[in-house]
Short mmCIF file of C-alpha atoms in Angstrom, two decimals:
data_model
loop_
_atom_site.label_atom_id
_atom_site.label_comp_id
_atom_site.label_asym_id
_atom_site.label_seq_id
_atom_site.Cartn_x
_atom_site.Cartn_y
_atom_site.Cartn_z
CA MET A 1 0.00 0.00 0.00
CA LYS A 2 2.80 2.37 0.89
CA ARG A 3 4.44 1.69 -2.44
CA PHE A 4 1.16 2.46 -4.29
CA ILE A 5 0.62 5.77 -2.43
CA LEU A 6 4.17 6.94 -3.16
CA SER A 7 3.82 6.05 -6.84
CA VAL A 8 0.51 7.94 -7.15
CA SER A 9 1.97 10.95 -5.32
CA ALA A 10 4.91 11.02 -7.72
CA MET A 11 2.62 10.90 -10.74
CA LEU A 12 0.51 13.77 -9.40
CA PHE A 13 3.64 15.79 -8.72
CA LEU A 14 4.99 15.23 -12.22
CA SER A 15 1.61 16.05 -13.82
CA GLN A 16 1.31 19.27 -11.85
CA GLY A 17 4.85 20.20 -12.86
CA ALA A 18 4.00 19.65 -16.52
CA VAL A 19 0.94 21.95 -16.24
CA ASN A 20 2.86 24.74 -14.54
CA ALA A 21 5.95 24.40 -16.78
CA ALA A 22 4.62 26.82 -19.40
CA GLY A 23 4.46 29.62 -16.85
CA ASP A 24 7.61 28.73 -15.02
CA SER A 25 10.78 30.53 -16.12
CA ASP A 26 13.06 28.02 -14.45
CA LYS A 27 12.32 24.77 -16.32
CA LYS A 28 15.72 23.29 -15.62
CA ASP A 29 15.17 23.49 -11.85
CA LYS A 30 11.80 21.72 -12.08
CA THR A 31 13.29 18.96 -14.26
CA ALA A 32 16.07 18.45 -11.74
CA LYS A 33 13.50 18.13 -8.92
CA LYS A 34 11.56 15.53 -10.88
CA ILE A 35 14.68 13.51 -11.54
CA ARG A 36 15.62 13.61 -7.84
CA LEU A 37 12.12 12.40 -6.88
CA LEU A 38 12.35 9.51 -9.33
CA ARG A 39 15.67 8.50 -7.81
CA GLU A 40 14.16 8.57 -4.29
CA LEU A 41 11.29 6.36 -5.47
CA SER A 42 13.63 3.86 -7.11
CA ALA A 43 13.73 1.89 -3.87
CA TYR A 44 9.94 1.31 -4.08
CA THR A 45 9.49 1.04 -7.86
CA THR A 46 11.40 -1.07 -10.34
CA PRO A 47 14.89 0.41 -10.99
CA ASP A 48 14.57 0.01 -14.77
CA SER A 49 11.46 2.19 -15.01
CA ALA A 50 13.02 4.96 -12.93
CA VAL A 51 16.15 5.00 -15.08
CA SER A 52 14.06 4.98 -18.27
CA GLU A 53 11.99 7.97 -17.16
CA GLU A 54 15.13 9.83 -16.13
CA LYS A 55 16.72 9.28 -19.55
CA ASP A 56 13.58 10.52 -21.29
CA MET A 57 13.83 13.81 -19.37
CA GLU A 58 17.43 14.39 -20.36
CA GLU A 59 16.66 15.82 -23.80
CA PHE A 60 19.35 15.95 -26.47
CA LYS A 61 20.23 19.47 -27.60
CA PRO A 62 21.56 19.89 -31.15
CA SER A 63 24.82 21.82 -31.52
CA ILE A 64 26.47 23.67 -34.38
CA HIS A 65 30.03 24.75 -35.19
CA VAL A 66 31.12 27.41 -37.67
CA GLY A 67 34.67 27.89 -38.91
CA ALA A 68 36.87 28.97 -41.78
CA ILE A 69 40.06 28.08 -43.58
CA VAL A 70 41.98 30.56 -45.72
CA HIS A 71 45.12 30.06 -47.81
CA MET A 72 46.73 33.25 -49.14
CA PHE A 73 50.01 33.25 -51.01
CA ALA A 74 52.57 35.14 -53.00
CA SER A 75 53.96 33.06 -55.84
CA SER A 76 56.07 33.04 -58.93
CA GLU A 77 56.09 30.30 -61.55
CA GLN A 78 57.34 29.71 -65.03
CA SER A 79 54.70 29.86 -67.74
CA GLY A 80 55.09 26.17 -68.62
CA PHE A 81 54.45 24.88 -65.11
CA GLY A 82 50.66 24.66 -65.40
CA GLY A 83 50.67 22.28 -68.36
CA LYS A 84 51.23 24.47 -71.45
CA ALA A 85 54.81 23.39 -71.72
CA SER A 86 57.00 24.48 -74.59
CA ALA A 87 60.68 24.99 -75.17
CA ASP A 88 60.18 28.77 -75.13
CA ALA A 89 58.13 28.91 -71.91
CA LYS A 90 60.78 30.47 -69.67
CA ASP A 91 59.13 33.64 -68.35
CA TRP A 92 58.28 33.88 -64.65
CA ASN A 93 54.76 35.02 -63.77
CA LYS A 94 54.18 36.48 -60.32
CA GLY A 95 51.33 37.70 -58.17
CA PHE A 96 49.30 37.49 -54.98
CA SER A 97 46.24 35.28 -54.55
CA VAL A 98 43.61 34.11 -52.13
CA TYR A 99 43.81 30.44 -53.03
CA ARG A 100 41.23 29.00 -50.61
CA ALA A 101 38.59 30.84 -48.62
CA ARG A 102 36.21 28.31 -47.14
CA VAL A 103 33.38 28.64 -44.66
CA LEU A 104 32.78 25.45 -42.68
CA VAL A 105 29.52 24.61 -40.91
CA GLY A 106 28.99 21.39 -38.99
CA GLY A 107 26.78 20.17 -36.21
CA GLN A 108 25.34 17.34 -34.19
CA LEU A 109 21.69 16.77 -35.11
CA SER A 110 21.06 13.88 -32.72
CA LYS A 111 23.10 11.50 -30.62
CA LYS A 112 23.85 9.48 -33.75
CA SER A 113 23.60 11.93 -36.65
CA SER A 114 25.60 14.94 -37.80
CA PHE A 115 26.11 17.14 -40.85
CA PHE A 116 28.91 19.05 -42.52
CA MET A 117 28.88 21.78 -45.19
CA GLU A 118 31.74 23.71 -46.74
CA THR A 119 32.04 26.43 -49.35
CA ASP A 120 35.03 27.31 -51.51
CA LEU A 121 36.19 29.55 -54.34
CA PRO A 122 35.95 27.96 -57.81
CA SER A 123 39.09 29.86 -58.78
CA PRO A 124 41.61 31.97 -56.84
CA ILE A 125 41.06 35.67 -56.23
CA GLY A 126 44.02 37.55 -57.68
CA VAL A 127 46.43 36.73 -60.47
CA GLN A 128 45.77 33.50 -62.39
CA LEU A 129 49.32 32.34 -63.01
CA GLY A 130 48.30 29.93 -65.76
CA ASN A 131 46.98 32.64 -68.09
CA GLY A 132 48.10 35.91 -66.53
CA THR A 133 44.59 37.29 -65.92
CA LYS A 134 43.30 38.72 -62.65
CA ASN A 135 40.11 37.86 -60.74
CA VAL A 136 38.87 40.65 -58.47
CA LYS A 137 35.83 38.79 -57.13
CA VAL A 138 34.64 35.19 -57.22
CA ALA A 139 31.26 33.81 -56.18
CA PRO A 140 31.67 30.88 -53.73
CA ILE A 141 30.35 27.41 -54.46
CA ILE A 142 29.13 24.54 -52.27
CA LEU A 143 32.08 22.18 -51.94
CA ASP A 144 30.90 19.65 -49.33
CA ALA A 145 27.35 18.89 -48.20
CA GLN A 146 27.01 15.64 -46.30
CA TYR A 147 24.90 13.93 -43.66
CA GLU A 148 26.29 11.17 -41.43
CA HIS A 149 24.41 8.64 -39.31
CA ASP A 150 26.30 6.36 -36.91
CA PHE A 151 24.40 3.10 -36.54
CA SER A 152 27.33 1.66 -34.60
CA ASN A 153 31.10 1.88 -34.40
CA SER A 154 31.32 -0.74 -37.15
CA PHE A 155 28.76 0.82 -39.51
CA GLN A 156 28.19 4.47 -40.45
CA LEU A 157 26.61 6.00 -43.54
CA ILE A 158 27.67 9.33 -45.09
CA ALA A 159 25.42 10.72 -47.83
CA GLY A 160 25.86 13.78 -50.05
CA MET A 161 28.74 15.58 -51.77
CA GLN A 162 32.06 14.48 -50.30
CA LEU A 163 35.70 13.80 -51.11
CA VAL A 164 36.05 10.61 -53.15
CA SER A 165 39.35 8.77 -53.40
CA ASN A 166 40.88 5.35 -52.92
CA ASN A 167 44.07 7.03 -51.73
CA ARG A 168 44.94 8.66 -48.41
CA ASN A 169 46.16 11.95 -49.83
CA GLY A 170 42.88 12.35 -51.70
CA LEU A 171 41.02 12.00 -48.38
CA GLN A 172 43.11 14.51 -46.43
CA GLY A 173 41.73 17.77 -45.09
CA ALA A 174 43.21 20.94 -46.58
CA ALA A 175 44.07 22.32 -43.13
CA GLY A 176 46.29 19.34 -42.26
CA LEU A 177 48.50 19.16 -45.35
CA MET A 178 52.25 18.87 -44.94
CA ALA A 179 53.22 20.05 -48.44
CA ASN A 180 51.97 23.32 -49.90
CA ASP A 181 49.03 21.59 -51.62
CA PHE A 182 47.53 18.23 -52.53
CA THR A 183 49.43 15.96 -54.89
CA TYR A 184 49.19 16.92 -58.53
CA PHE A 185 48.05 13.49 -59.73
CA GLN A 186 45.85 12.51 -56.80
CA TYR A 187 42.55 12.93 -58.60
CA PRO A 188 43.52 14.29 -62.02
CA TYR A 189 40.33 12.97 -63.64
CA ASN A 190 37.89 14.11 -60.94
CA MET A 191 38.66 17.80 -60.50
CA PHE A 192 36.03 19.64 -62.56
CA GLY A 193 32.71 19.16 -64.32
CA ASP A 194 34.46 18.73 -67.68
CA SER A 195 36.86 16.10 -66.29
CA PRO A 196 36.30 12.46 -67.32
CA LEU A 197 34.68 11.61 -63.95
CA GLN A 198 32.83 14.96 -63.73
CA GLY A 199 33.96 15.82 -60.22
CA ASN A 200 33.99 18.99 -58.15
CA PHE A 201 37.50 19.49 -56.75
CA GLY A 202 37.69 15.78 -55.98
CA ARG A 203 34.11 15.60 -54.68
CA ASP A 204 31.24 13.49 -55.96
CA LEU A 205 27.62 12.83 -54.98
CA GLY A 206 26.68 9.52 -53.43
CA VAL A 207 26.52 7.36 -50.30
CA ASN A 208 29.55 6.05 -48.45
CA ALA A 209 29.65 3.33 -45.76
CA ARG A 210 32.40 3.36 -43.16
CA GLY A 211 33.25 1.42 -40.02
CA PHE A 212 35.90 0.14 -37.62
CA LEU A 213 36.70 -3.44 -36.64
CA LEU A 214 39.37 -5.34 -34.69
CA LYS A 215 39.54 -2.87 -31.79
CA ASP A 216 39.39 0.06 -34.24
CA LYS A 217 42.59 -1.05 -35.96
CA LEU A 218 40.82 -1.91 -39.23
CA GLU A 219 38.91 0.79 -41.13
CA TYR A 220 36.83 0.15 -44.23
CA ARG A 221 35.08 2.50 -46.68
CA LEU A 222 32.76 1.48 -49.51
CA GLY A 223 30.68 3.96 -51.49
CA VAL A 224 28.57 4.37 -54.61
CA PHE A 225 28.71 7.70 -56.44
CA THR A 226 27.39 9.39 -59.57
CA GLY A 227 30.66 9.62 -61.49
CA ARG A 228 30.40 10.39 -65.19
CA ASN A 229 26.75 10.79 -66.19
CA LEU A 230 25.45 12.15 -69.49
CA ASP A 231 21.80 11.04 -69.55
CA GLY A 232 20.96 9.49 -66.17
CA GLN A 233 21.68 5.94 -67.40
CA ALA A 234 25.36 5.69 -66.50
CA PRO A 235 26.74 2.86 -64.37
CA LEU A 236 27.48 3.90 -60.81
CA ARG A 237 30.97 4.77 -59.68
CA ILE A 238 32.11 2.45 -56.87
CA VAL A 239 34.99 3.35 -54.55
CA GLY A 240 36.38 1.21 -51.74
CA ARG A 241 39.27 1.31 -49.29
CA VAL A 242 40.59 -0.78 -46.39
CA ALA A 243 43.21 0.55 -43.97
CA TYR A 244 44.95 -1.19 -41.06
CA ASN A 245 46.55 0.83 -38.25
CA PHE A 246 49.37 -1.08 -36.59
CA LEU A 247 49.71 1.56 -33.83
CA ASP A 248 47.01 4.06 -32.77
CA PRO A 249 43.63 4.02 -34.56
CA GLU A 250 42.63 6.92 -36.82
CA LYS A 251 38.94 7.80 -36.64
CA ASP A 252 38.78 11.23 -38.33
CA TYR A 253 36.73 11.16 -41.52
CA TYR A 254 39.31 13.27 -43.38
CA TYR A 255 42.90 12.26 -42.70
CA ALA A 256 45.76 14.43 -41.46
CA GLY A 257 48.80 14.91 -43.68
CA THR A 258 51.05 15.45 -40.65
CA LYS A 259 50.37 15.33 -36.91
CA LEU A 260 53.13 17.65 -35.63
CA GLY A 261 54.47 15.40 -32.91
CA ASN A 262 51.07 14.22 -31.70
CA GLY A 263 50.91 11.11 -33.85
CA ASN A 264 51.71 7.49 -33.23
CA THR A 265 50.54 6.19 -36.58
CA PHE A 266 51.61 3.39 -38.87
CA ALA A 267 48.83 2.76 -41.40
CA TRP A 268 48.80 0.66 -44.54
CA ALA A 269 45.86 0.71 -46.95
CA ALA A 270 44.64 -0.53 -50.32
CA GLY A 271 41.73 0.71 -52.41
CA PHE A 272 39.95 0.82 -55.76
CA ASP A 273 37.90 3.26 -57.84
CA THR A 274 35.84 2.03 -60.79
CA GLN A 275 33.06 3.01 -63.20
CA GLY A 276 32.28 1.02 -66.33
CA LYS A 277 35.58 -0.05 -67.89
CA TYR A 278 37.57 2.53 -65.93
CA TYR A 279 39.35 1.38 -62.82
CA ASN A 280 42.03 2.66 -60.48
CA VAL A 281 43.69 0.39 -57.91
CA GLY A 282 46.34 1.42 -55.44
CA THR A 283 48.03 1.11 -52.11
CA ASP A 284 49.41 3.68 -49.67
CA LEU A 285 51.50 3.84 -46.51
CA PHE A 286 51.48 6.52 -43.81
CA ILE A 287 53.84 6.83 -40.84
CA ASP A 288 53.76 9.67 -38.31
CA LYS A 289 55.55 9.16 -35.00
CA LYS A 290 58.29 10.46 -32.75
CA ALA A 291 61.79 9.98 -34.13
CA GLY A 292 64.54 11.00 -31.71
CA ASN A 293 64.39 13.67 -29.03
CA ALA A 294 64.08 16.58 -31.48
CA GLY A 295 60.70 15.81 -32.98
CA SER A 296 58.70 13.51 -35.23
CA VAL A 297 58.84 12.12 -38.75
CA THR A 298 56.04 11.98 -41.34
CA LEU A 299 56.12 9.63 -44.32
CA ASN A 300 53.33 9.40 -46.88
CA ALA A 301 53.77 7.12 -49.91
CA ALA A 302 51.41 5.70 -52.54
CA PHE A 303 51.26 3.74 -55.78
CA GLN A 304 48.34 3.65 -58.23
CA TYR A 305 47.54 1.88 -61.49
CA MET A 306 44.66 3.14 -63.61
CA THR A 307 43.18 2.74 -67.06
CA GLY A 308 40.10 3.83 -68.95
CA GLY A 309 39.79 0.53 -70.81
CA THR A 310 39.74 -0.04 -74.53
CA ASN A 311 36.01 -0.18 -75.30
CA VAL A 312 35.44 2.61 -77.84
CA ASN A 313 31.80 1.74 -78.64
CA SER A 314 30.19 2.52 -75.27
CA LYS A 315 28.63 5.93 -74.55
CA TYR A 316 30.35 5.76 -71.19
CA SER A 317 33.69 4.60 -72.49
CA PHE A 318 36.79 6.07 -70.83
CA SER A 319 39.12 4.70 -73.50
CA GLY A 320 39.92 8.09 -75.02
CA LEU A 321 39.74 9.94 -71.70
CA ILE A 322 41.98 8.07 -69.23
CA PRO A 323 45.10 6.39 -70.66
CA ARG A 324 46.75 3.45 -68.92
CA GLN A 325 49.28 4.73 -66.39
CA THR A 326 51.00 4.32 -63.06
CA VAL A 327 51.42 7.05 -60.44
CA GLN A 328 54.01 7.07 -57.65
CA PHE A 329 53.93 9.53 -54.77
CA LEU A 330 56.19 10.26 -51.78
CA GLU A 331 56.23 12.95 -49.06
CA LEU A 332 58.78 12.99 -46.25
CA GLY A 333 59.08 15.58 -43.50
CA TYR A 334 60.48 16.11 -40.01
CA TYR A 335 58.85 18.35 -37.40
CA PHE A 336 61.17 19.99 -34.85
CA THR A 337 59.14 20.40 -31.66
CA LYS A 338 61.02 23.32 -30.08
CA SER A 339 61.52 25.48 -33.18
CA LYS A 340 58.11 24.52 -34.69
CA LEU A 341 59.81 24.13 -38.07
CA GLN A 342 59.11 21.32 -40.53
CA PRO A 343 61.25 20.79 -43.64
CA TRP A 344 59.77 18.43 -46.23
CA VAL A 345 60.44 16.95 -49.66
CA ARG A 346 58.00 15.61 -52.24
CA TYR A 347 58.14 13.50 -55.38
CA GLU A 348 55.44 12.38 -57.83
CA ASN A 349 55.66 10.58 -61.14
CA GLN A 350 52.99 9.92 -63.75
CA ASN A 351 54.12 7.30 -66.25
CA ILE A 352 51.67 6.82 -69.15
CA SER A 353 51.76 3.63 -71.24
CA SER A 354 48.55 3.90 -73.24
CA LYS A 355 46.84 1.48 -75.55
CA LYS A 356 46.14 2.39 -79.19
CA GLU A 357 42.43 2.93 -78.44
CA GLN A 358 43.30 5.35 -75.61
CA ALA A 359 45.84 7.44 -77.47
CA GLY A 360 43.59 7.98 -80.46
CA SER A 361 46.54 7.42 -82.77
CA GLU A 362 49.07 4.80 -83.74
CA LEU A 363 51.81 7.14 -82.48
CA ILE A 364 51.49 5.70 -78.98
CA GLY A 365 55.10 6.28 -78.03
CA ASP A 366 54.89 10.00 -78.81
CA PHE A 367 51.61 10.34 -76.92
CA ASP A 368 53.00 8.62 -73.82
CA LYS A 369 56.18 10.68 -73.71
CA ALA A 370 54.34 13.96 -74.26
CA LYS A 371 51.75 13.26 -71.56
CA SER A 372 53.97 11.70 -68.87
CA SER A 373 55.46 14.07 -66.30
CA SER A 374 56.85 14.26 -62.79
CA VAL A 375 56.79 16.75 -59.91
CA TYR A 376 59.47 17.20 -57.27
CA GLY A 377 60.45 19.79 -54.71
CA GLY A 378 60.45 20.70 -51.06
CA GLY A 379 59.72 23.37 -48.53
CA LEU A 380 59.83 24.64 -44.98
CA ASN A 381 56.78 25.14 -42.74
CA TYR A 382 56.61 27.26 -39.59
CA PHE A 383 53.69 26.62 -37.25
CA PHE A 384 52.68 29.62 -35.13
CA ASN A 385 49.88 27.56 -33.61
CA GLY A 386 49.78 24.16 -35.24
CA ASN A 387 47.25 23.83 -38.06
CA ASN A 388 45.41 26.93 -36.89
CA THR A 389 48.05 29.40 -38.10
CA ASN A 390 51.17 28.63 -40.11
CA LEU A 391 53.51 29.85 -42.83
CA ARG A 392 54.82 27.70 -45.71
CA LEU A 393 57.65 28.36 -48.16
CA SER A 394 58.15 25.91 -51.02
CA TYR A 395 59.78 25.33 -54.38
CA VAL A 396 58.29 22.72 -56.70
CA ALA A 397 59.31 21.83 -60.27
CA ARG A 398 57.29 19.98 -62.90
CA GLN A 399 59.19 18.05 -65.56
CA TYR A 400 57.93 17.17 -69.05
CA ASN A 401 59.28 15.48 -72.16
CA MET A 402 59.58 18.25 -74.73
CA THR A 403 59.52 17.67 -78.49
CA THR A 404 62.72 18.77 -80.22
CA THR A 405 64.13 18.42 -83.74
CA THR A 406 66.13 15.40 -82.59
CA GLY A 407 63.45 13.69 -80.47
CA TYR A 408 62.52 14.39 -76.86
CA GLU A 409 64.24 16.42 -74.17
CA LYS A 410 63.32 16.67 -70.49
CA LYS A 411 62.37 20.19 -69.45
CA ALA A 412 61.51 21.38 -65.90
CA TYR A 413 59.43 24.44 -64.93
CA GLY A 414 59.59 25.87 -61.41
CA GLN A 415 57.20 27.42 -58.92
CA PHE A 416 57.93 29.38 -55.72
CA TRP A 417 55.14 29.60 -53.16
CA LEU A 418 54.90 31.54 -49.87
CA GLN A 419 51.59 30.79 -48.16
CA VAL A 420 49.91 31.78 -44.90
CA GLN A 421 47.13 29.64 -43.47
CA PHE A 422 44.60 30.39 -40.79
CA PHE A 423 42.03 27.85 -39.75
CA ILE A 424 39.44 27.51 -37.00
CA PHE A 425 36.58 25.09 -36.51
#
């Protein structure tokens, strides 16, 4: 009987509190009183029901974060660096640019769901070194727009416009790069709407599954995306990746390019990217850990093999768009903890060995030599406050095979880059 009376009294108290809540300016205090009463009654009622009612009263409150990342630089590069290589391209163009100016918005919608949006400039504000023109204003575009729902630690879904790559460097965040920019060949066929894969600065629309297994050591990603689509009937683009972390797990959706002494990472991964007869398979290795008393080392290496196939009859053929090739990539840097300096070197090589159907001509050897190129260089970073504020000085050269009267001659074109970054999120 005593138990029944106490239960009825509690129900009356809670009902009265609900009626008066609209006129009460201190709702938090009333909720706290109700929770305390439920705890006192837990000795007379079943513990599970008391805990359940208490959880129901603790309402989830959505949260939102707003940030920005800006890359501004002064640069000078030879006119042949951007791809219009010729034996006479020796002049140095120079200018100042706002290279990236992104607004980031993210938030937690529920205990298991979140969103992320990001804007960017479709082209730099300032001097366009490739053609010598100047942009004085640029309308921003939507770069990322994605929704994530975490069903469990081993299964999450991310839907919307997002970075798409089977390679680690292609899934890095711009704020955490070690070199001055992303690798040149990371997603060369997924950069713009007129690219073979019709991307948006490496982004594509679709749904991506992700999860962690084996005590978070093993990460998988598997997604379906729009890819190249001309009439709504194209095959889907499928991208997958598996990474194993031998040391600490990595759970950030976009990877870091360097961890500035805070890492203990040794990750090996393999992945694929395919649509129709096009496919890209590769493997990558990332190491970031303390090395000696002075600081930490960062190593990022990758190898990729890709081809557009040889089917020339399909509407969605990539045979004349993506030649058969291999791509090698290496970044190596050392971060000095006390001085906050980080020297680094970088090497990339694109070696094209196309089929006749891909070159569009029987002169395959000439096509391959003219299109193959490599990038190498290095730089020095100074971190005022980690990835939030830093300064980067770099020199990078791009090397081509130039046509001469006697055959082919290797020719390199240089680029100097002094960049300041500020980032907050």
